[in-house]
């Protein structure tokens, strides 16, 4: 039975689905009360269980392991001060680090076979190398945003604790993820806004983007169903040869490719973008090397841009708001 922190969130829901499809059962942990999605209704109380606990509360987390036979952990809940401004800086940092330490404590007490930890493509920010970005690229010790900053802290701590505690802890550097249940608008890439606007027959609002609203701007985009399956495969793999894995499509997807896929389904979509690249965007579109993921799990993306856009549009057109 795999415990997933943030298991009812965006990536967590799809990782749960992938684990269920591979024959596992799951315990989904949320800090706030959340309703189990209808997609899991048939498995509720049989193969899917929901528990409420604040990861900063060690006793509450460990109690879950007394009710369920936990064999693995996928830690997707953000061990970072979030949302911004919600806590006084020291208190926010303390809660973030404590939650990660408590997950390691639970992994030790429950003697799990593997602890998977979500990191982000953002840790590569400032790396002095070209794409594709490999897991062994030296990373700068600075970060311009709390998410990559605390993910770097988590990666260093995980490396130390996995060696000193004898825990099989593996870090997953996750690319830009999009698809059903995703957050929009995104400040990082245009695809979610473009698809949502096409589904509703309106012009996309790209004002939230920090940069990258031109046709040739792009990023490594991994459809969320592929991401969930990759995380499930990494969790269940018999042997992993590395401590860090990129979870991504392994290519840069430009905005123009997303627009072309949208217009195959919605020919009159209002998705005109300025040509070329955004002068304020990075000089290159970054994407991740996924050789380790492919070699150790056999993973291949099932969703190219056209299939992903079609699936996402169909989801939104059935009345789902995100």
mmCIF file of C-alpha atoms in Angstrom:
data_model
loop_
_atom_site.group_PDB
_atom_site.id
_atom_site.type_symbol
_atom_site.label_atom_id
_atom_site.label_comp_id
_atom_site.label_asym_id
_atom_site.label_seq_id
_atom_site.Cartn_x
_atom_site.Cartn_y
_atom_site.Cartn_z
ATOM 1 C CA UNK A 1 0.000 0.000 0.000
ATOM 2 C CA UNK A 2 1.472 3.335 -1.128
ATOM 3 C CA UNK A 3 0.932 6.492 0.910
ATOM 4 C CA UNK A 4 0.749 9.637 -1.236
ATOM 5 C CA UNK A 5 1.037 13.018 0.434
ATOM 6 C CA UNK A 6 -0.984 15.535 -1.531
ATOM 7 C CA UNK A 7 -2.723 12.491 -2.954
ATOM 8 C CA UNK A 8 -5.895 14.374 -3.876
ATOM 9 C CA UNK A 9 -4.000 17.176 -5.605
ATOM 10 C CA UNK A 10 -3.269 17.697 -9.290
ATOM 11 C CA UNK A 11 -0.353 15.302 -9.778
ATOM 12 C CA UNK A 12 -1.376 13.171 -6.793
ATOM 13 C CA UNK A 13 -4.741 12.214 -8.291
ATOM 14 C CA UNK A 14 -3.156 11.016 -11.523
ATOM 15 C CA UNK A 15 -0.355 9.195 -9.686
ATOM 16 C CA UNK A 16 -3.003 7.417 -7.621
ATOM 17 C CA UNK A 17 -4.827 6.358 -10.781
ATOM 18 C CA UNK A 18 -1.604 5.001 -12.277
ATOM 19 C CA UNK A 19 -0.729 3.061 -9.116
ATOM 20 C CA UNK A 20 -4.224 1.565 -8.974
ATOM 21 C CA UNK A 21 -3.927 0.533 -12.610
ATOM 22 C CA UNK A 22 -0.676 -1.230 -11.731
ATOM 23 C CA UNK A 23 -2.399 -3.225 -8.985
ATOM 24 C CA UNK A 24 -1.461 -1.163 -5.913
ATOM 25 C CA UNK A 25 -3.685 0.261 -3.190
ATOM 26 C CA UNK A 26 -3.218 3.816 -1.927
ATOM 27 C CA UNK A 27 -3.626 5.981 1.159
ATOM 28 C CA UNK A 28 -4.111 9.633 0.192
ATOM 29 C CA UNK A 29 -3.064 12.197 2.796
ATOM 30 C CA UNK A 30 -4.325 15.779 2.708
ATOM 31 C CA UNK A 31 -3.856 18.601 5.226
ATOM 32 C CA UNK A 32 -7.407 19.788 4.685
ATOM 33 C CA UNK A 33 -10.576 17.757 4.367
ATOM 34 C CA UNK A 34 -11.109 16.796 0.734
ATOM 35 C CA UNK A 35 -13.679 14.805 -1.173
ATOM 36 C CA UNK A 36 -12.595 11.650 -2.961
ATOM 37 C CA UNK A 37 -13.019 12.135 -6.728
ATOM 38 C CA UNK A 38 -15.825 10.203 -8.398
ATOM 39 C CA UNK A 39 -13.198 8.365 -10.462
ATOM 40 C CA UNK A 40 -12.165 6.498 -7.291
ATOM 41 C CA UNK A 41 -15.666 5.793 -5.999
ATOM 42 C CA UNK A 42 -15.550 2.069 -6.786
ATOM 43 C CA UNK A 43 -12.237 1.664 -4.925
ATOM 44 C CA UNK A 44 -13.090 3.812 -1.886
ATOM 45 C CA UNK A 45 -12.566 1.885 1.337
ATOM 46 C CA UNK A 46 -11.178 -1.068 -0.607
ATOM 47 C CA UNK A 47 -8.098 0.086 -2.511
ATOM 48 C CA UNK A 48 -8.220 3.840 -1.863
ATOM 49 C CA UNK A 49 -8.286 5.419 1.595
ATOM 50 C CA UNK A 50 -8.252 9.122 2.514
ATOM 51 C CA UNK A 51 -6.583 10.417 5.670
ATOM 52 C CA UNK A 52 -6.392 13.972 6.956
ATOM 53 C CA UNK A 53 -3.142 15.035 8.605
ATOM 54 C CA UNK A 54 -0.813 18.012 8.762
ATOM 55 C CA UNK A 55 2.640 16.694 7.847
ATOM 56 C CA UNK A 56 4.146 19.093 10.381
ATOM 57 C CA UNK A 57 2.365 17.017 13.073
ATOM 58 C CA UNK A 58 4.575 13.945 13.457
ATOM 59 C CA UNK A 59 2.166 12.074 15.738
ATOM 60 C CA UNK A 60 -0.754 12.518 13.337
ATOM 61 C CA UNK A 61 1.301 11.262 10.419
ATOM 62 C CA UNK A 62 2.686 8.238 12.260
ATOM 63 C CA UNK A 63 -0.798 7.294 13.431
ATOM 64 C CA UNK A 64 -1.781 6.671 9.793
ATOM 65 C CA UNK A 65 0.753 3.855 9.668
ATOM 66 C CA UNK A 66 -0.978 2.182 12.585
ATOM 67 C CA UNK A 67 -4.213 2.030 10.595
ATOM 68 C CA UNK A 68 -2.721 0.976 7.262
ATOM 69 C CA UNK A 69 0.100 -1.317 6.162
ATOM 70 C CA UNK A 70 2.212 1.268 4.317
ATOM 71 C CA UNK A 71 4.905 -0.208 2.057
ATOM 72 C CA UNK A 72 5.984 2.924 0.150
ATOM 73 C CA UNK A 73 5.635 6.713 0.180
ATOM 74 C CA UNK A 74 5.307 9.225 -2.654
ATOM 75 C CA UNK A 75 5.768 12.676 -1.120
ATOM 76 C CA UNK A 76 4.070 15.179 -3.430
ATOM 77 C CA UNK A 77 2.890 17.718 -0.852
ATOM 78 C CA UNK A 78 5.129 20.762 -0.949
ATOM 79 C CA UNK A 79 7.695 20.866 1.871
ATOM 80 C CA UNK A 80 8.013 24.627 1.427
ATOM 81 C CA UNK A 81 6.482 27.791 2.910
ATOM 82 C CA UNK A 82 3.216 27.861 0.981
ATOM 83 C CA UNK A 83 1.151 29.764 0.057
ATOM 84 C CA UNK A 84 3.452 32.804 -0.049
ATOM 85 C CA UNK A 85 2.929 35.069 2.930
ATOM 86 C CA UNK A 86 0.813 32.566 4.855
ATOM 87 C CA UNK A 87 3.434 32.221 7.588
ATOM 88 C CA UNK A 88 6.026 34.398 9.246
ATOM 89 C CA UNK A 89 9.316 33.555 7.436
ATOM 90 C CA UNK A 90 10.970 31.576 10.232
ATOM 91 C CA UNK A 91 7.761 29.734 11.078
ATOM 92 C CA UNK A 92 7.157 28.922 7.417
ATOM 93 C CA UNK A 93 10.674 27.579 6.958
ATOM 94 C CA UNK A 94 10.421 25.553 10.165
ATOM 95 C CA UNK A 95 7.141 23.954 9.079
ATOM 96 C CA UNK A 96 8.558 23.158 5.653
ATOM 97 C CA UNK A 97 11.669 21.425 6.967
ATOM 98 C CA UNK A 98 9.764 19.698 9.783
ATOM 99 C CA UNK A 99 7.236 18.221 7.369
ATOM 100 C CA UNK A 100 10.034 16.686 5.298
ATOM 101 C CA UNK A 101 11.771 15.293 8.383
ATOM 102 C CA UNK A 102 8.477 13.800 9.561
ATOM 103 C CA UNK A 103 8.039 12.016 6.238
ATOM 104 C CA UNK A 104 11.494 10.490 6.693
ATOM 105 C CA UNK A 105 10.570 9.510 10.260
ATOM 106 C CA UNK A 106 7.456 7.778 8.940
ATOM 107 C CA UNK A 107 9.461 5.998 6.231
ATOM 108 C CA UNK A 108 11.856 4.726 8.904
ATOM 109 C CA UNK A 109 9.148 3.620 11.335
ATOM 110 C CA UNK A 110 7.067 1.905 8.664
ATOM 111 C CA UNK A 111 10.164 0.395 6.991
ATOM 112 C CA UNK A 112 8.935 1.330 3.542
ATOM 113 C CA UNK A 113 10.612 -0.065 0.455
ATOM 114 C CA UNK A 114 10.987 3.357 -1.192
ATOM 115 C CA UNK A 115 10.382 7.028 -0.424
ATOM 116 C CA UNK A 116 9.819 9.128 -3.548
ATOM 117 C CA UNK A 117 10.224 12.899 -3.203
ATOM 118 C CA UNK A 118 8.877 15.442 -5.687
ATOM 119 C CA UNK A 119 11.284 18.138 -6.826
ATOM 120 C CA UNK A 120 11.007 20.477 -9.814
ATOM 121 C CA UNK A 121 12.552 21.481 -13.134
ATOM 122 C CA UNK A 122 13.054 24.834 -11.417
ATOM 123 C CA UNK A 123 16.146 23.570 -9.579
ATOM 124 C CA UNK A 124 18.005 23.815 -12.897
ATOM 125 C CA UNK A 125 17.478 27.593 -13.001
ATOM 126 C CA UNK A 126 20.852 29.245 -13.516
ATOM 127 C CA UNK A 127 22.637 26.002 -14.433
ATOM 128 C CA UNK A 128 25.421 26.854 -16.858
ATOM 129 C CA UNK A 129 24.799 24.214 -19.478
ATOM 130 C CA UNK A 130 22.634 23.659 -22.512
ATOM 131 C CA UNK A 131 19.678 21.340 -22.957
ATOM 132 C CA UNK A 132 18.957 18.541 -22.482
ATOM 133 C CA UNK A 133 19.538 18.984 -18.773
ATOM 134 C CA UNK A 134 20.896 15.862 -17.101
ATOM 135 C CA UNK A 135 20.475 14.976 -13.454
ATOM 136 C CA UNK A 136 24.230 15.269 -12.835
ATOM 137 C CA UNK A 137 24.399 18.934 -13.933
ATOM 138 C CA UNK A 138 25.950 21.090 -11.165
ATOM 139 C CA UNK A 139 23.221 23.267 -9.663
ATOM 140 C CA UNK A 140 23.734 26.807 -8.350
ATOM 141 C CA UNK A 141 23.164 27.257 -4.652
ATOM 142 C CA UNK A 142 20.794 30.185 -5.161
ATOM 143 C CA UNK A 143 17.120 30.318 -6.191
ATOM 144 C CA UNK A 144 14.842 33.170 -7.217
ATOM 145 C CA UNK A 145 11.642 31.527 -5.940
ATOM 146 C CA UNK A 146 10.735 29.555 -2.784
ATOM 147 C CA UNK A 147 9.689 26.464 -4.724
ATOM 148 C CA UNK A 148 13.090 25.624 -6.300
ATOM 149 C CA UNK A 149 14.838 27.015 -3.229
ATOM 150 C CA UNK A 150 13.181 24.617 -0.807
ATOM 151 C CA UNK A 151 13.308 21.761 -3.307
ATOM 152 C CA UNK A 152 17.091 22.145 -3.384
ATOM 153 C CA UNK A 153 17.127 22.041 0.411
ATOM 154 C CA UNK A 154 14.980 18.914 0.251
ATOM 155 C CA UNK A 155 17.244 17.229 -2.272
ATOM 156 C CA UNK A 156 20.351 17.819 -0.149
ATOM 157 C CA UNK A 157 18.591 16.637 2.986
ATOM 158 C CA UNK A 158 17.227 13.567 1.217
ATOM 159 C CA UNK A 159 20.680 12.619 -0.028
ATOM 160 C CA UNK A 160 22.094 12.901 3.493
ATOM 161 C CA UNK A 161 19.257 11.048 5.217
ATOM 162 C CA UNK A 162 18.998 8.278 2.654
ATOM 163 C CA UNK A 163 22.659 7.448 3.229
ATOM 164 C CA UNK A 164 22.689 7.819 7.009
ATOM 165 C CA UNK A 165 19.296 6.216 7.692
ATOM 166 C CA UNK A 166 19.524 3.477 5.067
ATOM 167 C CA UNK A 167 16.274 4.612 3.393
ATOM 168 C CA UNK A 168 15.779 4.191 -0.353
ATOM 169 C CA UNK A 169 14.901 7.861 -0.982
ATOM 170 C CA UNK A 170 14.618 8.934 -4.622
ATOM 171 C CA UNK A 171 14.064 12.477 -5.881
ATOM 172 C CA UNK A 172 11.912 13.233 -8.934
ATOM 173 C CA UNK A 173 12.616 16.490 -10.792
ATOM 174 C CA UNK A 174 9.268 17.131 -12.429
ATOM 175 C CA UNK A 175 8.862 19.251 -15.568
ATOM 176 C CA UNK A 176 5.999 21.646 -16.378
ATOM 177 C CA UNK A 177 2.857 19.555 -15.898
ATOM 178 C CA UNK A 178 -0.488 20.273 -17.542
ATOM 179 C CA UNK A 179 -3.838 18.581 -18.044
ATOM 180 C CA UNK A 180 -7.056 17.727 -16.149
ATOM 181 C CA UNK A 181 -7.249 19.184 -12.621
ATOM 182 C CA UNK A 182 -4.310 21.481 -13.334
ATOM 183 C CA UNK A 183 -3.980 25.009 -12.065
ATOM 184 C CA UNK A 184 -4.762 27.876 -14.389
ATOM 185 C CA UNK A 185 -3.670 30.482 -15.072
ATOM 186 C CA UNK A 186 -0.057 29.363 -14.942
ATOM 187 C CA UNK A 187 2.693 31.925 -14.425
ATOM 188 C CA UNK A 188 5.246 29.638 -16.071
ATOM 189 C CA UNK A 189 3.887 28.490 -19.454
ATOM 190 C CA UNK A 190 1.027 29.286 -21.822
ATOM 191 C CA UNK A 191 -0.486 25.890 -22.642
ATOM 192 C CA UNK A 192 -3.094 25.709 -19.825
ATOM 193 C CA UNK A 193 -4.467 29.163 -20.661
ATOM 194 C CA UNK A 194 -4.530 28.400 -24.399
ATOM 195 C CA UNK A 195 -6.498 25.179 -23.919
ATOM 196 C CA UNK A 196 -8.936 26.637 -21.382
ATOM 197 C CA UNK A 197 -9.653 29.606 -23.659
ATOM 198 C CA UNK A 198 -10.283 27.340 -26.649
ATOM 199 C CA UNK A 199 -12.677 25.183 -24.617
ATOM 200 C CA UNK A 200 -14.667 28.272 -23.650
ATOM 201 C CA UNK A 201 -14.488 30.072 -26.979
ATOM 202 C CA UNK A 202 -12.692 33.130 -25.616
ATOM 203 C CA UNK A 203 -9.343 34.801 -26.119
ATOM 204 C CA UNK A 204 -6.613 33.523 -23.768
ATOM 205 C CA UNK A 205 -5.455 35.801 -20.968
ATOM 206 C CA UNK A 206 -1.673 35.433 -20.897
ATOM 207 C CA UNK A 207 -1.080 38.394 -18.605
ATOM 208 C CA UNK A 208 -0.041 36.134 -15.710
ATOM 209 C CA UNK A 209 2.963 34.770 -17.595
ATOM 210 C CA UNK A 210 6.312 36.025 -16.409
ATOM 211 C CA UNK A 211 7.595 35.565 -19.971
ATOM 212 C CA UNK A 212 7.159 33.157 -22.840
ATOM 213 C CA UNK A 213 3.937 34.269 -24.560
ATOM 214 C CA UNK A 214 5.396 34.219 -28.087
ATOM 215 C CA UNK A 215 4.932 31.480 -30.676
ATOM 216 C CA UNK A 216 8.458 30.077 -30.469
ATOM 217 C CA UNK A 217 8.739 30.157 -26.684
ATOM 218 C CA UNK A 218 8.549 26.745 -25.085
ATOM 219 C CA UNK A 219 9.340 24.489 -22.182
ATOM 220 C CA UNK A 220 9.482 20.787 -21.383
ATOM 221 C CA UNK A 221 5.783 20.009 -20.918
ATOM 222 C CA UNK A 222 4.734 16.621 -19.586
ATOM 223 C CA UNK A 223 1.044 15.709 -19.694
ATOM 224 C CA UNK A 224 -0.185 14.918 -16.205
ATOM 225 C CA UNK A 225 -1.325 11.386 -17.053
ATOM 226 C CA UNK A 226 2.184 10.611 -18.298
ATOM 227 C CA UNK A 227 3.659 12.198 -15.183
ATOM 228 C CA UNK A 228 1.467 10.110 -12.883
ATOM 229 C CA UNK A 229 2.420 6.921 -14.717
ATOM 230 C CA UNK A 230 6.131 7.789 -14.580
ATOM 231 C CA UNK A 231 5.958 8.363 -10.811
ATOM 232 C CA UNK A 232 4.085 5.092 -10.335
ATOM 233 C CA UNK A 233 6.695 3.190 -12.353
ATOM 234 C CA UNK A 234 9.513 4.766 -10.361
ATOM 235 C CA UNK A 235 7.795 3.894 -7.098
ATOM 236 C CA UNK A 236 7.258 0.257 -8.037
ATOM 237 C CA UNK A 237 10.499 -0.451 -9.932
ATOM 238 C CA UNK A 238 12.403 -3.317 -8.384
ATOM 239 C CA UNK A 239 15.781 -1.578 -8.604
ATOM 240 C CA UNK A 240 16.636 2.039 -9.307
ATOM 241 C CA UNK A 241 20.257 2.809 -10.083
ATOM 242 C CA UNK A 242 20.107 6.521 -9.250
ATOM 243 C CA UNK A 243 18.946 8.862 -6.497
ATOM 244 C CA UNK A 244 17.596 11.549 -8.854
ATOM 245 C CA UNK A 245 15.349 11.210 -11.926
ATOM 246 C CA UNK A 246 13.976 13.736 -14.372
ATOM 247 C CA UNK A 247 10.252 13.221 -14.971
ATOM 248 C CA UNK A 248 9.463 14.960 -18.234
ATOM 249 C CA UNK A 249 8.676 14.562 -21.921
ATOM 250 C CA UNK A 250 12.340 14.900 -22.830
ATOM 251 C CA UNK A 251 11.713 17.614 -25.430
ATOM 252 C CA UNK A 252 10.825 21.287 -25.684
ATOM 253 C CA UNK A 253 7.271 21.995 -26.822
ATOM 254 C CA UNK A 254 6.858 25.462 -28.393
ATOM 255 C CA UNK A 255 3.631 27.418 -28.010
ATOM 256 C CA UNK A 256 3.102 27.241 -31.774
ATOM 257 C CA UNK A 257 2.807 23.446 -31.533
ATOM 258 C CA UNK A 258 0.124 23.739 -28.858
ATOM 259 C CA UNK A 259 -1.799 26.277 -30.955
ATOM 260 C CA UNK A 260 -1.625 24.034 -34.029
ATOM 261 C CA UNK A 261 -2.986 21.091 -32.016
ATOM 262 C CA UNK A 262 -5.818 23.233 -30.642
ATOM 263 C CA UNK A 263 -6.819 24.463 -34.100
ATOM 264 C CA UNK A 264 -7.100 20.922 -35.401
ATOM 265 C CA UNK A 265 -10.048 20.565 -33.022
ATOM 266 C CA UNK A 266 -11.183 24.192 -32.661
ATOM 267 C CA UNK A 267 -10.326 25.817 -36.020
ATOM 268 C CA UNK A 268 -11.540 29.267 -34.978
ATOM 269 C CA UNK A 269 -9.750 29.280 -31.603
ATOM 270 C CA UNK A 270 -8.539 32.742 -30.643
ATOM 271 C CA UNK A 271 -4.935 31.725 -30.129
ATOM 272 C CA UNK A 272 -2.862 34.146 -32.192
ATOM 273 C CA UNK A 273 0.527 34.754 -30.595
ATOM 274 C CA UNK A 274 3.339 37.152 -31.513
ATOM 275 C CA UNK A 275 5.925 35.475 -33.715
ATOM 276 C CA UNK A 276 9.428 34.555 -32.665
ATOM 277 C CA UNK A 277 10.600 34.488 -29.065
ATOM 278 C CA UNK A 278 9.770 36.747 -26.162
ATOM 279 C CA UNK A 279 12.701 39.158 -25.716
ATOM 280 C CA UNK A 280 12.288 38.757 -21.955
ATOM 281 C CA UNK A 281 12.384 34.948 -22.039
ATOM 282 C CA UNK A 282 15.526 32.877 -21.504
ATOM 283 C CA UNK A 283 17.754 32.622 -24.531
ATOM 284 C CA UNK A 284 16.877 28.954 -24.963
ATOM 285 C CA UNK A 285 13.964 26.708 -24.211
ATOM 286 C CA UNK A 286 15.062 24.172 -21.619
ATOM 287 C CA UNK A 287 14.150 20.520 -21.601
ATOM 288 C CA UNK A 288 15.206 17.552 -19.517
ATOM 289 C CA UNK A 289 17.138 14.419 -20.344
ATOM 290 C CA UNK A 290 14.972 11.398 -19.454
ATOM 291 C CA UNK A 291 17.487 8.642 -20.226
ATOM 292 C CA UNK A 292 17.586 7.453 -16.603
ATOM 293 C CA UNK A 293 13.786 7.265 -16.425
ATOM 294 C CA UNK A 294 13.547 5.323 -19.697
ATOM 295 C CA UNK A 295 16.358 2.908 -18.886
ATOM 296 C CA UNK A 296 15.254 2.079 -15.339
ATOM 297 C CA UNK A 297 11.462 1.928 -15.830
ATOM 298 C CA UNK A 298 10.828 1.546 -19.578
ATOM 299 C CA UNK A 299 8.725 4.725 -19.480
ATOM 300 C CA UNK A 300 7.717 6.373 -22.744
ATOM 301 C CA UNK A 301 5.236 9.269 -22.951
ATOM 302 C CA UNK A 302 1.833 8.123 -24.218
ATOM 303 C CA UNK A 303 0.615 11.674 -24.940
ATOM 304 C CA UNK A 304 2.152 13.762 -27.691
ATOM 305 C CA UNK A 305 0.959 17.356 -28.006
ATOM 306 C CA UNK A 306 -2.018 16.560 -30.247
ATOM 307 C CA UNK A 307 -3.291 13.713 -28.087
ATOM 308 C CA UNK A 308 -2.779 15.747 -24.907
ATOM 309 C CA UNK A 309 -4.668 18.763 -26.267
ATOM 310 C CA UNK A 310 -7.527 16.556 -27.469
ATOM 311 C CA UNK A 311 -7.792 14.817 -24.099
ATOM 312 C CA UNK A 312 -7.633 18.083 -22.141
ATOM 313 C CA UNK A 313 -10.229 19.803 -24.342
ATOM 314 C CA UNK A 314 -12.583 16.821 -24.023
ATOM 315 C CA UNK A 315 -12.232 16.945 -20.237
ATOM 316 C CA UNK A 316 -13.017 20.659 -20.051
ATOM 317 C CA UNK A 317 -15.925 20.408 -22.482
ATOM 318 C CA UNK A 318 -17.684 17.889 -20.242
ATOM 319 C CA UNK A 319 -18.158 20.646 -17.663
ATOM 320 C CA UNK A 320 -14.997 20.352 -15.594
ATOM 321 C CA UNK A 321 -13.647 23.776 -14.634
ATOM 322 C CA UNK A 322 -10.022 22.740 -14.459
#
